[in-house]
């Protein structure tokens, strides 16, 4: 025991000397650590640790000391103009997808994470992402530019940076400048400096800009409404518009957004203040004018057969709980529920009768044509439609369901983000030629198999054609197969053939459009599971949700909520929180930011003069008939 103790004393002395003379440091191994994780912690490589600790090649153990080299590639102080953001790598993340997310170069990520030069990216890696320091522009003060005198303030429960900055009439950057050591956490009881004199008006900080291409029919008035800034501010930023807006002009406009999480999700609840109020209308095609409300037996029979009315009732039930939830968060809602009757004439009457021009927002109508009609009559009121159809130029109409094109782009980008070598195979029927062209444009080296048609008109893929394309023997590279069709017979045929290849080939199945034909019993879920089927979807798949909404819904209605009720809950809560954030002073658009709730997320972008939801998910069939939400 004495010899062992003496060894550790000598070893410790060596580490201290080495650290002083050769720029090394020591590390005491903790339970559960390995050389790879230790290398990541110190931004070095496993090989560098093994070079200095040859005995580690035989294994390491808790309380063992290792010599760790200081990384010469990663400066302790970021270069001028840079800040670092930590990113924890998740499954399916690639350097390409991470670089795209943060808008940086892959080479820069590798530069500040030296271990990536010798080792692959793995789940759980902590990366240092170099980002440019934010530029705070156009700070508008109400009491001049003199820095205010400060006082000590104690952080209270539920207070946020935003709340305290607003309370004392300063911007968040100004609050952080007063408190340079303000860390990520904001604990209750923390002592910070705040202005001694509270200003009457909150300063406005425009932290970032984005480029916007002017579409046809754009006006300065509508542009100022969308971005929540005065028209003269647009002119100041873009002097050329003094001569008038022109189609195709590219303007520089401020993006005024709160900060999102590491996953890119924006939480709006911290921006709710006491006394928040919202006035909305819920416009749905209940179509009660078609029913005999006097005869209850007949009424129940009619209701059970009317699918549109049933869906409207589901939407209302979800929206009602969202209003209750918003109230618990501090948003009082004045809501009027109206029957659109699937009739354009009725829409016009509702506008006048219920003074819809005075509302903060409209949720509905459910049908695209009626939603467009209502939006055109209420040019200053945001209308949130349940449609995914293109709206043309109607910048107060929010298309809340992602379009078919958006979903296609989602799955294509997902496949592109995986940079590992693979074969891409495309199988489409004659009704999906446009999709085939889009896939070939994205993957020009892809292989294709064209189905044949038999005498009775059924499409199918020949075994010989598939073998000719994929090869009979085992493949070194995986095959990622796009299958685009709504023909049950063809889907059944191809899925069955691909399952037969799983023994010799690594096959993963994709589609840009999971239509109802994929749910037919002729296309077995077990086979889709074997192929790890991937597809884009507007919402998550939650078979039995937990939490307040699901529990309360079942207590009230005796059944689990369906997709319409859940989407209505998510959409209504999102609208109310956006209104609470904007408070009539800022845009609801929150350009570039994503909000997410139970099963749906929302990220609206201006596209061709309309507002479209670009947020969606990738769903994967996992082993044992499970589902996995990838992003």
XYZ file of C-alpha atoms in Angstrom:
631
model
C 0.000 0.000 0.000
C 2.887 2.360 0.807
C 4.447 1.734 -2.606
C 1.109 2.395 -4.361
C 0.588 5.649 -2.439
C 4.121 6.742 -3.239
C 3.467 6.010 -6.928
C 0.458 8.313 -7.017
C 2.402 11.075 -5.233
C 5.213 10.844 -7.771
C 2.744 10.634 -10.623
C 0.845 13.679 -9.377
C 4.124 15.612 -9.109
C 4.923 14.620 -12.693
C 1.557 15.860 -13.924
C 2.028 19.198 -12.170
C 5.565 19.612 -13.587
C 4.553 18.504 -17.058
C 1.594 20.860 -17.027
C 3.857 23.771 -16.108
C 6.680 22.993 -18.566
C 5.018 21.313 -21.535
C 1.526 22.841 -21.562
C -0.161 19.638 -20.336
C -2.884 19.157 -17.758
C -4.102 16.232 -15.651
C -7.492 14.514 -15.602
C -8.877 12.132 -12.983
C -11.031 9.512 -14.680
C -14.655 9.464 -13.555
C -17.099 6.554 -13.520
C -18.514 5.876 -16.987
C -15.846 7.804 -18.902
C -13.776 6.430 -21.753
C -10.850 7.900 -23.675
C -13.141 9.053 -26.487
C -15.431 11.075 -24.170
C -12.429 12.569 -22.332
C -10.896 13.640 -25.639
C -14.137 15.403 -26.541
C -14.229 17.179 -23.183
C -10.774 18.684 -23.748
C -11.173 19.268 -27.521
C -8.351 16.872 -28.368
C -8.113 13.387 -29.915
C -7.973 9.849 -28.520
C -4.634 9.318 -30.273
C -3.095 12.325 -28.508
C -4.159 10.926 -25.128
C -2.816 7.441 -25.939
C 0.518 8.981 -27.038
C 0.974 10.562 -23.597
C -0.580 7.655 -21.682
C 0.548 4.347 -23.281
C -0.939 2.297 -20.429
C -4.413 3.657 -21.297
C -4.397 1.401 -24.363
C -4.987 -1.515 -21.986
C -7.994 0.224 -20.466
C -8.752 3.027 -18.034
C -10.541 2.933 -14.675
C -12.113 5.384 -12.191
C -9.636 7.577 -10.218
C -6.868 6.880 -12.727
C -4.900 10.007 -13.735
C -4.296 10.840 -17.394
C -2.032 13.442 -18.976
C -4.101 15.655 -21.291
C -2.482 17.966 -23.876
C -3.745 21.492 -24.122
C -5.279 21.949 -27.546
C -3.248 24.396 -29.606
C -5.946 24.592 -32.274
C -8.751 25.960 -30.105
C -8.067 29.343 -28.500
C -9.362 29.933 -24.966
C -10.481 33.394 -26.095
C -12.565 33.485 -29.304
C -11.083 35.497 -32.192
C -12.363 39.036 -32.574
C -15.879 39.099 -33.998
C -16.714 35.501 -32.999
C -18.677 33.844 -30.217
C -19.046 30.116 -29.593
C -22.286 28.218 -29.163
C -22.394 24.679 -27.792
C -24.205 22.068 -29.860
C -24.944 18.526 -28.685
C -25.016 16.120 -31.614
C -28.103 13.952 -31.946
C -28.833 10.845 -33.966
C -28.837 11.525 -37.736
C -26.993 14.836 -37.317
C -24.266 15.379 -39.888
C -21.677 18.105 -40.299
C -23.647 19.232 -43.331
C -26.932 19.573 -41.416
C -25.233 21.304 -38.458
C -23.384 23.723 -40.734
C -26.635 24.454 -42.568
C -28.513 25.050 -39.300
C -26.003 27.612 -37.995
C -25.091 28.985 -41.455
C -21.375 28.310 -41.038
C -18.788 26.412 -43.063
C -17.997 22.760 -42.275
C -14.292 23.695 -42.330
C -14.877 26.215 -39.526
C -16.633 23.606 -37.373
C -13.676 21.240 -37.867
C -11.225 24.049 -37.109
C -12.634 24.660 -33.632
C -13.304 20.968 -32.914
C -9.938 19.328 -33.718
C -11.088 15.787 -32.912
C -13.197 15.864 -36.103
C -10.009 15.783 -38.176
C -9.293 12.197 -37.125
C -12.615 10.842 -35.865
C -16.184 10.735 -37.221
C -19.061 12.719 -35.785
C -21.007 10.703 -33.217
C -24.220 11.073 -31.244
C -23.588 12.981 -27.998
C -20.595 14.968 -29.253
C -20.409 18.496 -27.835
C -19.339 20.863 -30.609
C -18.156 24.456 -30.399
C -19.907 26.338 -33.211
C -18.208 29.608 -34.231
C -20.814 32.314 -34.783
C -20.452 36.011 -35.576
C -21.202 38.317 -32.670
C -24.700 39.835 -32.993
C -24.776 43.395 -34.205
C -27.209 45.542 -32.293
C -28.455 48.203 -34.645
C -30.711 51.223 -34.399
C -31.056 51.426 -30.623
C -33.793 53.951 -29.956
C -33.695 55.512 -26.501
C -36.299 57.749 -24.978
C -33.998 59.598 -22.565
C -30.838 60.121 -24.623
C -27.667 58.077 -24.901
C -26.298 58.548 -21.370
C -25.809 55.273 -19.505
C -28.297 55.131 -16.615
C -27.295 54.992 -12.962
C -27.701 51.490 -11.555
C -29.100 49.788 -8.490
C -29.021 46.200 -7.186
C -32.067 44.088 -8.010
C -32.963 40.569 -6.835
C -34.395 38.204 -9.456
C -37.938 37.130 -8.538
C -39.723 33.825 -9.323
C -40.694 33.353 -13.007
C -38.772 36.460 -14.082
C -36.850 36.398 -17.351
C -34.233 38.588 -19.018
C -36.956 39.949 -21.260
C -39.308 40.708 -18.360
C -36.672 42.505 -16.303
C -35.365 44.451 -19.288
C -38.906 45.577 -20.107
C -39.640 46.358 -16.459
C -36.683 48.744 -16.224
C -36.967 50.146 -19.751
C -33.736 48.791 -21.242
C -32.863 46.345 -23.968
C -31.582 42.839 -23.230
C -28.093 43.748 -24.604
C -28.026 46.795 -22.300
C -28.988 44.598 -19.330
C -26.208 42.170 -20.238
C -23.713 45.038 -20.598
C -24.536 46.120 -17.031
C -23.962 42.526 -15.904
C -21.011 41.150 -17.937
C -20.857 37.950 -15.868
C -24.503 37.079 -16.437
C -24.422 33.388 -17.354
C -26.879 31.059 -19.061
C -28.836 30.454 -15.847
C -31.065 33.094 -14.317
C -31.759 31.732 -10.797
C -34.252 33.134 -8.318
C -32.488 35.362 -5.759
C -29.623 36.320 -8.055
C -28.357 39.893 -7.536
C -28.013 41.942 -10.730
C -27.610 45.580 -11.706
C -30.552 47.444 -13.240
C -31.193 51.136 -14.043
C -32.023 53.302 -11.060
C -34.531 55.320 -13.043
C -37.259 53.408 -14.886
C -37.985 54.749 -18.367
C -41.528 55.300 -19.533
C -41.034 53.630 -22.882
C -39.164 50.441 -23.761
C -36.317 50.927 -26.271
C -36.489 49.006 -29.518
C -33.526 46.953 -30.692
C -33.306 45.567 -34.190
C -30.737 42.785 -33.899
C -30.716 41.251 -37.367
C -31.801 41.766 -40.950
C -33.173 39.605 -43.709
C -33.582 40.091 -47.449
C -37.063 40.249 -48.925
C -37.938 40.124 -52.625
C -40.928 42.305 -53.500
C -43.714 40.318 -55.240
C -46.444 41.693 -57.503
C -49.135 43.834 -55.816
C -46.938 44.589 -52.792
C -47.581 47.942 -51.095
C -45.633 49.856 -48.477
C -48.659 49.629 -46.195
C -48.897 45.826 -46.318
C -45.125 45.478 -45.951
C -45.084 47.652 -42.834
C -47.922 45.544 -41.354
C -46.084 42.286 -41.981
C -42.805 43.424 -40.440
C -44.354 45.606 -37.756
C -42.303 48.710 -38.577
C -43.285 52.194 -39.847
C -43.109 52.907 -43.571
C -40.489 55.636 -43.059
C -38.220 53.045 -41.383
C -38.437 50.919 -44.523
C -37.409 53.958 -46.576
C -34.496 54.709 -44.216
C -33.176 51.167 -44.640
C -33.873 51.139 -48.389
C -33.593 54.668 -49.884
C -34.413 53.381 -53.383
C -38.043 52.744 -52.406
C -38.628 56.493 -52.253
C -39.417 56.186 -55.946
C -41.917 53.406 -55.224
C -41.881 49.631 -54.791
C -41.131 47.557 -57.868
C -41.579 43.838 -58.459
C -38.299 41.999 -57.884
C -36.755 44.656 -55.630
C -34.650 43.097 -52.858
C -35.117 44.981 -49.603
C -33.227 44.833 -46.326
C -35.724 44.533 -43.475
C -35.280 43.976 -39.730
C -35.980 40.588 -38.211
C -37.235 41.140 -34.646
C -37.359 37.783 -32.915
C -36.834 36.422 -29.427
C -34.120 33.778 -29.016
C -34.859 30.140 -29.867
C -33.583 27.064 -28.023
C -30.644 24.955 -29.185
C -33.152 22.832 -31.101
C -34.409 25.947 -32.885
C -37.776 25.981 -31.059
C -39.112 29.298 -29.798
C -40.935 29.416 -26.451
C -43.355 32.358 -26.354
C -44.638 31.846 -22.799
C -41.958 34.076 -21.167
C -43.393 37.047 -23.093
C -46.812 36.842 -21.458
C -47.485 39.668 -19.010
C -50.356 40.158 -16.598
C -53.444 41.567 -18.279
C -52.792 40.219 -21.764
C -56.026 40.120 -23.749
C -56.885 38.749 -27.162
C -60.044 39.016 -29.224
C -60.496 36.271 -31.806
C -63.175 34.622 -33.911
C -63.414 30.891 -34.592
C -65.115 30.459 -37.980
C -66.049 26.862 -38.877
C -68.549 25.097 -41.189
C -70.867 23.629 -38.551
C -73.672 23.833 -41.159
C -76.434 23.788 -38.516
C -78.809 25.380 -41.040
C -79.010 21.990 -42.795
C -80.266 20.103 -39.751
C -83.642 19.606 -38.134
C -82.892 20.912 -34.651
C -86.414 20.274 -33.365
C -86.300 16.472 -33.677
C -83.412 15.306 -31.435
C -83.405 11.738 -32.770
C -83.281 12.944 -36.346
C -80.662 15.538 -35.436
C -78.318 12.882 -33.997
C -78.732 10.788 -37.105
C -77.967 13.742 -39.369
C -74.936 14.753 -37.335
C -73.495 11.236 -37.390
C -73.589 11.232 -41.192
C -72.129 14.707 -41.765
C -68.342 14.466 -41.844
C -67.785 18.230 -42.170
C -69.832 18.966 -39.055
C -68.017 16.260 -37.115
C -64.622 17.701 -38.015
C -65.799 21.211 -37.094
C -66.922 19.928 -33.690
C -63.524 18.258 -33.182
C -61.735 21.494 -34.091
C -63.910 23.479 -31.688
C -63.273 21.018 -28.835
C -59.503 21.352 -29.255
C -59.595 25.141 -29.644
C -61.702 25.498 -26.489
C -59.071 23.736 -24.389
C -56.351 25.913 -25.945
C -58.266 29.008 -24.804
C -58.459 27.525 -21.286
C -54.729 26.772 -21.359
C -53.896 30.303 -22.533
C -56.000 31.704 -19.692
C -53.962 29.686 -17.180
C -50.819 31.229 -18.689
C -52.184 34.766 -18.360
C -53.876 35.430 -21.715
C -57.544 36.374 -21.424
C -59.440 35.596 -24.611
C -62.657 37.078 -25.929
C -63.837 34.567 -28.529
C -66.870 34.418 -30.810
C -67.699 31.107 -32.528
C -69.363 31.485 -35.941
C -70.868 29.101 -38.502
C -69.494 29.718 -42.010
C -71.983 27.203 -43.502
C -69.469 26.461 -46.325
C -70.972 29.491 -48.048
C -69.154 32.560 -49.425
C -72.246 34.724 -49.037
C -72.436 33.801 -45.354
C -68.790 34.851 -44.948
C -69.624 38.365 -46.155
C -72.547 38.602 -43.743
C -70.459 37.466 -40.776
C -67.898 40.217 -41.380
C -70.487 42.970 -41.017
C -72.747 41.386 -38.392
C -69.963 40.528 -35.931
C -67.566 43.383 -36.685
C -64.732 41.005 -37.517
C -62.521 43.948 -38.536
C -62.031 44.617 -34.818
C -60.658 41.150 -34.049
C -56.981 40.479 -33.356
C -57.091 37.272 -35.392
C -59.449 34.843 -37.104
C -59.007 31.052 -36.887
C -60.685 29.371 -39.870
C -62.616 28.990 -42.088
C -61.788 25.337 -42.764
C -62.214 25.490 -46.544
C -59.626 27.281 -48.654
C -62.018 29.255 -50.869
C -63.886 30.684 -47.888
C -60.643 31.490 -46.077
C -59.397 33.499 -49.061
C -62.742 35.301 -49.251
C -62.576 36.245 -45.569
C -58.932 37.360 -45.750
C -59.673 39.663 -48.671
C -62.437 41.340 -46.682
C -60.236 41.697 -43.590
C -56.949 42.966 -45.039
C -55.707 44.203 -41.650
C -56.666 41.093 -39.651
C -54.554 37.906 -39.718
C -56.605 34.892 -40.838
C -55.263 31.431 -39.927
C -56.596 28.909 -42.435
C -56.621 25.114 -41.981
C -55.718 24.746 -45.655
C -52.399 23.812 -47.276
C -53.281 25.237 -50.681
C -51.421 28.158 -52.207
C -53.123 31.469 -51.444
C -51.610 33.683 -54.136
C -51.027 37.240 -52.993
C -52.862 37.518 -49.677
C -50.414 38.525 -46.982
C -52.817 38.395 -44.048
C -53.743 34.758 -44.756
C -51.622 32.219 -42.870
C -51.502 28.787 -44.522
C -51.117 26.697 -41.356
C -50.647 23.266 -42.973
C -47.364 22.704 -44.850
C -47.917 22.322 -48.585
C -47.167 19.206 -50.635
C -44.113 20.969 -52.038
C -42.868 21.789 -48.520
C -43.189 18.146 -47.452
C -41.347 16.998 -50.564
C -38.497 19.401 -49.850
C -38.387 18.175 -46.246
C -37.686 14.543 -47.139
C -35.323 15.445 -49.990
C -33.262 17.687 -47.697
C -33.241 14.914 -45.096
C -31.758 12.422 -47.558
C -29.268 14.992 -48.870
C -28.074 15.729 -45.336
C -26.788 12.170 -44.948
C -23.428 12.312 -46.714
C -22.495 8.638 -46.343
C -22.095 6.740 -49.656
C -25.278 5.082 -50.870
C -27.333 4.202 -53.938
C -30.512 6.209 -54.584
C -33.250 4.283 -56.408
C -36.455 5.928 -57.688
C -39.632 3.973 -58.525
C -42.665 5.961 -59.685
C -45.810 5.306 -61.672
C -47.009 7.379 -64.635
C -49.107 9.653 -62.388
C -46.016 10.793 -60.470
C -43.744 11.868 -63.328
C -43.439 15.384 -61.881
C -42.205 13.964 -58.580
C -39.752 11.738 -60.451
C -38.326 14.770 -62.258
C -37.946 16.628 -58.961
C -36.141 13.673 -57.370
C -33.804 13.267 -60.346
C -32.979 16.974 -60.183
C -32.063 16.525 -56.499
C -30.227 13.210 -57.050
C -28.849 13.246 -60.633
C -26.930 9.988 -60.115
C -29.987 8.074 -58.937
C -31.029 4.811 -60.547
C -34.610 4.310 -61.745
C -36.929 1.363 -62.253
C -40.025 1.898 -64.400
C -43.092 -0.242 -63.635
C -44.725 -2.169 -66.504
C -48.464 -2.433 -67.141
C -50.161 -5.780 -67.742
C -53.150 -6.477 -69.996
C -55.722 -5.508 -67.367
C -54.010 -2.205 -66.648
C -52.255 -3.073 -63.366
C -48.773 -1.621 -62.788
C -45.987 -3.727 -61.278
C -42.212 -4.008 -61.135
C -40.572 -7.087 -62.609
C -38.279 -9.079 -60.349
C -35.746 -9.212 -63.178
C -35.762 -5.406 -63.565
C -35.157 -4.911 -59.844
C -32.379 -7.523 -59.797
C -30.779 -5.948 -62.858
C -30.704 -2.565 -61.085
C -29.753 -3.648 -57.564
C -27.759 -6.753 -58.434
C -28.382 -10.299 -57.259
C -25.420 -10.516 -54.869
C -24.952 -8.664 -51.605
C -24.396 -4.929 -52.003
C -21.572 -3.080 -50.262
C -23.544 0.172 -50.236
C -27.061 0.674 -48.851
C -30.005 1.369 -51.168
C -32.309 4.256 -50.300
C -35.449 3.780 -52.371
C -38.056 6.444 -53.187
C -41.452 4.880 -53.955
C -44.013 7.334 -55.399
C -47.484 5.972 -56.158
C -51.067 5.837 -54.902
C -51.714 2.503 -56.647
C -52.232 -0.121 -53.928
C -51.271 -2.994 -56.250
C -47.968 -1.355 -57.213
C -47.144 -0.392 -53.624
C -47.832 -3.940 -52.444
C -45.713 -5.362 -55.272
C -42.678 -3.117 -54.697
C -42.732 -3.320 -50.892
C -42.857 -7.114 -51.107
C -39.954 -7.256 -53.580
C -37.830 -4.924 -51.481
C -38.492 -7.024 -48.373
C -37.167 -10.024 -50.252
C -33.916 -8.082 -50.873
C -33.385 -7.176 -47.200
C -31.415 -10.387 -46.633
C -28.739 -9.370 -49.139
C -29.117 -5.586 -49.347
C -29.441 -2.772 -46.821
C -32.693 -1.199 -48.010
C -34.439 1.870 -46.595
C -37.758 2.983 -48.083
C -38.803 6.634 -48.557
C -41.713 8.502 -50.090
C -42.448 12.208 -50.538
C -46.197 11.533 -50.202
C -47.567 8.951 -47.766
C -51.094 8.780 -49.144
C -53.912 6.554 -47.899
C -52.833 3.692 -50.182
C -49.837 3.057 -47.935
C -52.295 2.282 -45.109
C -54.063 -0.440 -47.117
C -53.827 -3.929 -45.603
C -52.243 -5.101 -48.868
C -49.168 -3.080 -47.841
C -48.262 -4.794 -44.530
C -46.949 -2.565 -41.750
C -44.500 -5.298 -40.791
C -42.869 -5.052 -44.199
C -42.748 -1.250 -43.972
C -41.127 -1.659 -40.556
C -38.521 -4.031 -41.993
C -37.679 -1.372 -44.589
C -37.522 1.421 -41.970
C -40.035 3.399 -44.013
C -39.494 7.225 -43.897
C -41.988 9.915 -44.915
C -42.701 13.609 -44.240
C -45.728 14.611 -42.184
C -47.295 17.815 -40.927
C -47.683 16.468 -37.396
C -46.128 13.954 -35.018
C -47.697 10.583 -34.389
C -48.715 10.292 -30.740
C -50.823 7.177 -30.209
C -51.701 7.834 -26.565
C -50.654 11.267 -25.411
C -50.016 12.190 -21.818
C -50.310 15.481 -20.006
C -52.951 18.070 -19.240
C -54.566 18.323 -22.675
C -54.996 14.595 -23.303
C -56.210 13.888 -19.772
C -58.635 16.829 -19.694
C -59.970 16.065 -23.170
C -60.790 12.467 -22.269
C -62.437 13.560 -19.013
C -64.637 16.052 -20.872
C -65.504 13.995 -23.951
C -64.964 10.371 -22.949
C -62.639 9.674 -25.888
C -59.066 10.442 -26.872
C -58.624 13.536 -29.072
C -58.201 12.900 -32.796
C -55.782 14.709 -35.116
C -58.254 17.545 -35.784
C -58.751 18.295 -32.076
C -55.014 18.204 -31.357
C -54.135 20.398 -34.332
C -56.826 22.903 -33.354
C -55.407 23.001 -29.825
C -51.855 23.558 -31.067
C -52.868 26.162 -33.649
C -55.150 28.141 -31.318
C -52.585 28.184 -28.513
C -49.905 29.305 -30.973
C -52.093 32.162 -32.259
C -52.907 33.359 -28.741
C -49.252 33.273 -27.664
C -48.192 35.123 -30.819
C -50.778 37.802 -30.012
C -49.466 38.015 -26.447
C -45.927 38.427 -27.771
C -46.863 41.034 -30.385
C -49.234 43.031 -28.148
C -50.410 44.950 -31.190
C -46.968 46.506 -31.639
C -44.999 43.813 -33.483
C -45.614 41.362 -36.294
C -47.084 37.911 -35.658
C -44.865 36.499 -38.390
C -41.782 35.835 -36.210
C -39.896 35.275 -39.443
C -37.432 32.375 -39.333
C -38.595 31.114 -35.922
C -40.337 27.820 -35.173
C -42.894 27.287 -32.421
C -43.874 23.768 -31.360
C -46.592 22.298 -29.176
C -48.076 18.812 -28.677
C -47.981 17.354 -32.182
C -47.532 20.337 -34.506
C -45.058 23.112 -35.143
C -45.291 26.391 -37.027
C -42.739 28.394 -39.000
C -44.333 30.896 -41.370
C -42.399 32.287 -44.308
C -43.345 34.737 -47.017
C -43.458 32.836 -50.294
C -44.766 34.471 -53.461
C -46.854 36.963 -51.529
C -48.471 34.444 -49.156
C -47.602 33.162 -45.693
C -46.889 29.428 -45.597
C -46.053 27.092 -42.732
C -42.694 25.471 -43.540
C -42.447 23.331 -40.389
C -42.980 19.564 -40.536
C -41.549 16.244 -39.333
C -39.896 13.100 -40.684
C -41.583 9.924 -39.436
C -39.719 6.611 -39.459
C -41.115 3.111 -39.029
C -38.829 1.567 -36.428
C -38.320 -2.029 -35.429
C -41.249 -3.922 -33.885
C -43.802 -1.653 -35.579
C -42.805 1.433 -33.598
C -42.702 5.006 -34.881
C -39.861 7.473 -34.463
C -39.983 11.238 -35.009
C -36.641 12.225 -36.503
C -37.016 16.026 -36.690
